[in-house]
Amino acid sequence: MDLFGEYMLTSSKYVLIILSLVIIIRCIRSMLSERYEPEVWAYLSHNGQVHSLTHWENIIGRSHSSDLRLTSPGVSRVAAVLRRSDKGEWRIHDIFSKGGVWVNGVKTGSKGLPVIHGDQINIGGELLRFNDVSAEAKRKLESKRTAAGHRVSPSITVFELTVFQLFLLLQHALSAPAEHLPAVALAFTALIALQWCCYNITRFMNRSGFEIETLAFYLTSLGMSVSASSAPDEIYKQILLTIAAVVLFMILGWWLRRLDRTIKLRIPMAAFAGMLMLVNFVVSDAVLGAKNWLEIGGFSFQPSEIVKVCYIYAGASTLDRLFHRRNLYSFIVFSAFCVIILALSGDFGTALIFFSTFLVMSYLRSGSIATVLLAVSGAGLAGFLAISVKPYIAQRFASWGHAWEDIYDTGFQQTRAMSAAASGGLYGKGAGAGWLKDIFAANTDMVFAMVCEEQGLIIGVIMVLAVLTLAFFAVKSARNGRSSYYSIAACAAMSMLLVQLSLNVFGSLDMLPFTGVTFPFVSKGGTSLISCWMLMAFIKSADNRRDASFAVKIFEGSYSEEDEFKDNEQFPQTHFRPEDDPADWEVWQP
Amino acid sequence: MKKITNRALSVLLIAALVIFGMGAYIINYIDHGKEWALYFSRSNSDSTGHLVDRNGIVLAYFSGEENLFSPDEFTREANYHVTGDYWDRTGTGILSRYWSDSQGFSLLTGTTRAEDSILSLSIDARLNNKIYECLGRENDGAMLVCNYRTGELLGMVSSPSLDPLNPGEELRDGTYINRCISASFIPGSIFKLITAAAAIENMPDLSTRKFFCEGEYKIAGVPVTCIAGHWNQSFEEALSNSCNIAFAQIAVDLGQQTMIKYVQEYGMLDSHKLSGISTAKGSYPLNFVGDPELGWSGIGQSTDLVCPYSMLRLVCAIANGGTVIEPYMIQGEESNEVQLVKASTAAKLAEMMNYTAIDHYGAEEMFPGLNIAAKTGTAELGDGTAHSWFVGFLQDEEHPYAFVTLVERGGFGITAAGSVTGEVLQWAVENLE
């Protein structure tokens, strides 16, 4: 490399680091530090006080964690769930009430009763008046909420990301052999085009939130750079799969806009996932000790990656169903099935990811630490049994913490990963200029080390920070979630990615057992990329900031104020349809 | 919903673990980054440098574009197990381990390029050539020569070897294994040094005790045999005669726990580090065995295995008054001193080994001019063949060399390994300064 080239390389390293810092800080400011007000869906008046309902699913009861707390002793801890549908129809379900839940003097049965504007609800002797939000009021309320991208313009962040990608390309141009250069240039051009395309679709849909996509594209760019360094021959495939991943992300996000159709597909999703796991277990050949590849018509993919998306999709649940025991049991059985099949296939890393996600999700669903402890001890026992019956399983993890004692066999990959990661220093050697890329699985299992070697530790840390930011954002969004389905799905998806990240990063650095899982978005591999992007759809669907997410539908109010206001003093006529058919048409006698 | 949003905080727990892990990694990186980076970073390096022996003979030269070895084919082959190669075909060579040290490192920039670095070995390439010549490239074997006063490793040859530039098509099994450090063998009678040390320290009546041998002796009905009857012998004579019956009796008298204690104490079961390269572990029956087996284990048969390098440490310690200066290959390397054998025991063993050499091997004829102390080993493999061992040292302050010689399936210790050693030592005394 001539002097000019070296000068370009050195300065590009600093530019990449500065741009990464700017991008991540802008995303953090926009996603985490801004205040976002909740949406208001309806009001409940009680003893002269008006309470806003800020979710589609609201618990009414005596417990502290109720969305509307009634302190009277006649009310049980979790008495009822008041729930809104996509169409704006409200329904109240009796959960564990002592004296029943009554709407306009009619007792709700197991299926719940519809509630409309002006209805009177009686729970344990406490009277509540339900008021819907008018279209005018809704518009007014919305205008008061902070819009996404209000302070930090997403277009500028995307522009900075584009410059980042161009500098990555420049580094490849300095290091890549001439015959690969056109392919690499095409890859980055395609990535930039894809990202602007995605951005413009969002703008076209009048949505202004693009931080989730920006972070995902940032990580995907690093992944593209990894592919360009380590496997330039396969870069065309990587481009196509990236496009597929983004398209599937948008399709899933669009599908999640409507809760009713989303919920309907849960069982089929679970069945599909189960079938995929079984087919994989029976048909696929073991590659490197783990049966995790399936080939259909010359196209090979990892079924477990697709199952991750299905698992979150099927495992999340709306609030009213959470209280059904049967719902929880079928979730546990489904999870156990996934984990056991994965463990039997020898894919312990993915089994561990599913298991941890199961723990988070079952805690989100049940709130019971006892359940979590029970699951952990159950799994621990199963693991102990497995190891005592088949001791060779333990051997696979024997090198953990001792990688340097056997650098030619069990510690082969970890020691090389640690060495390469350290040899990059803080600024890295430049894209394509490392040596780890020639080692098997450098671009997947050891990808953190590869990025650290080529781009330096700072970008390696930012890469982890990007995923952490998404996780914090998911937790923050959960607070304003419309339905617990979206909140649970977003939190579960992010914990899945966090666990996957930990196993990848700390496994390759010999701080955890080396299980050979991928780093979200960055590791080379189509199925993994697709599943990560699809998981982002869940985060998008939980992003309730004003006009932020294409995966969230904007709703007008349920009625117009021009309509006649109902007489509050008289109980309105029953508006129940025949199919509502409560169990017993008892009438409340005050 | 409030319920769910409160529970969502559990995700933050995982996030906190990730942050904690990253913090731990960064601390580790600051502490060990240099070691890690330099270990493997060579392939990336366009650094230039030389690997030379103690006299400045170039064994390897790398310039980023070219990776070369000595121009002389025989030197390349004789020194292959010391140098290794640039392509990691054998994992235990200096190039695999230390090529990278020619580079610099800083936490900010990672590894940096170095120019014209020189790595000097304590090894004498000419001595290695001589050893390889004497061992014979058609024989399987190994020899280590070490200065027991300084710890400098002077010679290390493992045969079969190969020319790193032209490895050839058909290599013998184990060509890439450095037998000196990466393999363990049945020790046979050289193991009696350990049994003898245990006897010296644990049998108060040793000086007056007589060991009777009529060629065969039954322990619990199982025979232990000697080549010939040695009849009535003192302890010193028993070692000199390398009498199986005497040492099997000693092992049985001492008991298995005492034997294990000495095997462990003398580092026969451990992996050691030779300039950062791990050596092979040996073995000894650790689970309870009956007296017959214990007797056999005391004379270096049974399941006993010894790595030549571990034996070298023991011989160096005996030669150096009980303290081993840990051998090393890279000049300027710091070396530890370890008290391996009690000083009195070491002195007694040294005296007995010297007596053995003079009395039994006819040292004056076989090793003219050398004041040698040694022990032979003929390790029966059970198929009629035997490994031939010869271990010991020169009692000569001008030439304080300890050695371990092994000729696989070479037959009697003294004939095969003994004669190789004799030839090599004569050359060494004449040619090494």
Tab-separated table of C-alpha atoms in Angstrom, chain A residues 55-59 63-67 78 319 322-323 360 363-367 404-405 407-408 415-416 418-419 421-429 433-435 448 452-453 457 460-461 464 468 471-472 475 478-484 487-488 491-492 494-495 498-499 501-502 505-506 509 511, chain B residues 1-30 32-46 88-93 95-97 100 103-113 271 273 276-278 281:
chain	number	residue	atom	x	y	z
A	55	HIS	CA	-53.713	0.775	27.242
A	56	TRP	CA	-55.954	-1.509	25.297
A	57	GLU	CA	-55.904	-3.912	28.190
A	58	ASN	CA	-56.490	-2.641	31.685
A	59	ILE	CA	-56.653	-4.486	34.969
A	63	SER	CA	-53.754	-4.695	43.919
A	64	HIS	CA	-51.087	-2.021	43.523
A	65	SER	CA	-50.262	-3.130	40.032
A	66	SER	CA	-53.795	-2.566	38.772
A	67	ASP	CA	-54.229	-0.010	36.043
A	78	VAL	CA	-57.518	-8.669	40.170
A	319	LEU	CA	-53.783	-9.754	29.132
A	322	LEU	CA	-52.824	-14.550	30.669
A	323	PHE	CA	-55.090	-15.419	33.531
A	360	VAL	CA	-38.244	-13.974	30.580
A	363	TYR	CA	-42.006	-14.166	34.100
A	364	LEU	CA	-43.636	-11.477	31.964
A	365	ARG	CA	-46.733	-13.624	31.679
A	366	SER	CA	-47.071	-14.959	35.183
A	367	GLY	CA	-45.042	-12.543	37.282
A	404	TRP	CA	-5.379	-21.289	26.413
A	405	GLU	CA	-4.539	-24.720	27.754
A	407	ILE	CA	-4.964	-23.970	21.678
A	408	TYR	CA	-4.893	-26.634	18.991
A	415	THR	CA	-7.854	-18.366	21.621
A	416	ARG	CA	-7.666	-17.129	18.056
A	418	MET	CA	-9.203	-13.411	21.729
A	419	SER	CA	-5.883	-12.868	20.027
A	421	ALA	CA	-9.779	-9.101	18.999
A	422	ALA	CA	-6.872	-7.793	21.050
A	423	SER	CA	-4.594	-7.248	18.071
A	424	GLY	CA	-7.052	-4.743	16.622
A	425	GLY	CA	-6.533	-2.332	19.495
A	426	LEU	CA	-9.055	0.478	19.795
A	427	TYR	CA	-9.031	1.558	16.137
A	428	GLY	CA	-8.697	-1.753	14.312
A	429	LYS	CA	-6.667	-2.869	11.334
A	433	ALA	CA	-6.971	-6.272	6.748
A	434	GLY	CA	-7.297	-8.750	9.590
A	435	TRP	CA	-6.154	-12.354	9.785
A	448	PHE	CA	-17.282	-9.993	17.591
A	452	CYS	CA	-12.820	-5.850	16.961
A	453	GLU	CA	-9.829	-6.844	14.876
A	457	LEU	CA	-12.719	-2.319	20.210
A	460	GLY	CA	-17.085	-3.575	18.871
A	461	VAL	CA	-18.479	-1.989	22.020
A	464	VAL	CA	-23.076	-4.286	21.629
A	468	LEU	CA	-28.595	-2.812	24.345
A	471	ALA	CA	-33.472	-3.587	24.520
A	472	PHE	CA	-33.846	-0.488	26.679
A	475	VAL	CA	-38.623	-1.931	27.936
A	478	ALA	CA	-43.620	-1.653	27.046
A	479	ARG	CA	-44.712	0.983	29.539
A	480	ASN	CA	-46.955	2.623	26.957
A	481	GLY	CA	-47.876	-0.558	25.138
A	482	ARG	CA	-51.335	-0.816	23.687
A	483	SER	CA	-51.662	-4.520	24.282
A	484	SER	CA	-49.634	-6.740	26.537
A	487	SER	CA	-45.105	-5.436	25.145
A	488	ILE	CA	-44.380	-9.069	25.893
A	491	CYS	CA	-39.354	-7.580	25.567
A	492	ALA	CA	-39.058	-11.282	24.782
A	494	MET	CA	-34.938	-8.296	22.866
A	495	SER	CA	-34.044	-10.673	25.660
A	498	LEU	CA	-29.370	-10.154	24.269
A	499	VAL	CA	-28.846	-13.753	25.332
A	501	LEU	CA	-25.315	-11.714	21.852
A	502	SER	CA	-23.910	-12.744	25.231
A	505	VAL	CA	-19.454	-12.455	22.408
A	506	PHE	CA	-18.558	-14.028	25.723
A	509	LEU	CA	-13.871	-14.677	24.464
A	511	MET	CA	-15.962	-16.059	29.372
B	1	MET	CA	-50.844	-3.591	31.824
B	2	LYS	CA	-49.004	-2.042	34.744
B	3	LYS	CA	-48.225	-5.593	35.857
B	4	ILE	CA	-46.547	-6.365	32.565
B	5	THR	CA	-44.645	-3.088	32.404
B	6	ASN	CA	-43.198	-3.697	35.852
B	7	ARG	CA	-42.175	-7.189	34.873
B	8	ALA	CA	-40.548	-5.884	31.715
B	9	LEU	CA	-37.765	-4.628	33.935
B	10	SER	CA	-36.514	-8.234	34.017
B	11	VAL	CA	-35.101	-7.593	30.539
B	12	LEU	CA	-32.905	-4.963	32.131
B	13	LEU	CA	-31.404	-7.686	34.305
B	14	ILE	CA	-30.079	-9.445	31.210
B	15	ALA	CA	-28.906	-6.103	29.844
B	16	ALA	CA	-27.071	-5.466	33.112
B	17	LEU	CA	-25.327	-8.828	32.785
B	18	VAL	CA	-24.248	-7.950	29.252
B	19	ILE	CA	-22.867	-4.613	30.447
B	20	PHE	CA	-21.090	-6.321	33.326
B	21	GLY	CA	-19.603	-8.871	30.919
B	22	MET	CA	-18.368	-6.165	28.553
B	23	GLY	CA	-16.777	-4.384	31.501
B	24	ALA	CA	-15.074	-7.599	32.569
B	25	TYR	CA	-13.801	-8.117	29.034
B	26	ILE	CA	-12.383	-4.607	28.815
B	27	ILE	CA	-10.542	-5.094	32.110
B	28	ASN	CA	-9.236	-8.429	30.826
B	29	TYR	CA	-8.229	-6.767	27.581
B	30	ILE	CA	-6.208	-4.152	29.424
B	32	HIS	CA	-3.926	-9.546	28.936
B	33	GLY	CA	-4.482	-7.879	25.566
B	34	LYS	CA	-0.804	-7.868	24.781
B	35	GLU	CA	-0.298	-11.570	25.536
B	36	TRP	CA	-3.398	-12.509	23.560
B	37	ALA	CA	-2.642	-10.301	20.592
B	38	LEU	CA	0.954	-11.389	20.219
B	39	TYR	CA	0.161	-15.060	20.486
B	40	PHE	CA	-1.317	-15.517	17.030
B	41	SER	CA	-0.977	-12.213	15.268
B	42	ARG	CA	1.884	-13.341	13.109
B	43	SER	CA	-0.117	-14.206	10.003
B	44	ASN	CA	-1.209	-10.612	9.768
B	45	SER	CA	2.279	-9.343	10.213
B	46	ASP	CA	4.508	-7.908	7.553
B	88	ASP	CA	1.243	-24.471	12.281
B	89	ARG	CA	1.733	-28.018	11.063
B	90	THR	CA	3.365	-28.803	14.332
B	91	GLY	CA	1.974	-26.800	17.174
B	92	THR	CA	4.981	-26.836	19.421
B	93	GLY	CA	7.632	-25.003	17.438
B	95	LEU	CA	7.711	-20.075	15.203
B	96	SER	CA	4.165	-20.948	16.205
B	97	ARG	CA	4.707	-19.428	19.564
B	100	SER	CA	4.487	-12.837	16.859
B	103	GLN	CA	5.714	-7.351	16.719
B	104	GLY	CA	4.966	-4.559	19.091
B	105	PHE	CA	1.676	-3.915	20.790
B	106	SER	CA	-0.165	-1.027	22.346
B	107	LEU	CA	-3.667	-0.971	23.744
B	108	LEU	CA	-4.609	1.897	21.449
B	109	THR	CA	-3.390	0.633	18.115
B	110	GLY	CA	-3.202	-3.110	18.713
B	111	THR	CA	-0.313	-4.939	17.136
B	112	THR	CA	2.277	-2.922	15.284
B	113	ARG	CA	4.795	-3.881	12.667
B	271	SER	CA	2.419	-30.705	32.251
B	273	LYS	CA	6.120	-25.218	30.327
B	276	GLY	CA	5.621	-21.274	27.163
B	277	ILE	CA	5.061	-24.534	25.310
B	278	SER	CA	3.125	-27.109	27.288
B	281	LYS	CA	1.898	-35.435	31.247
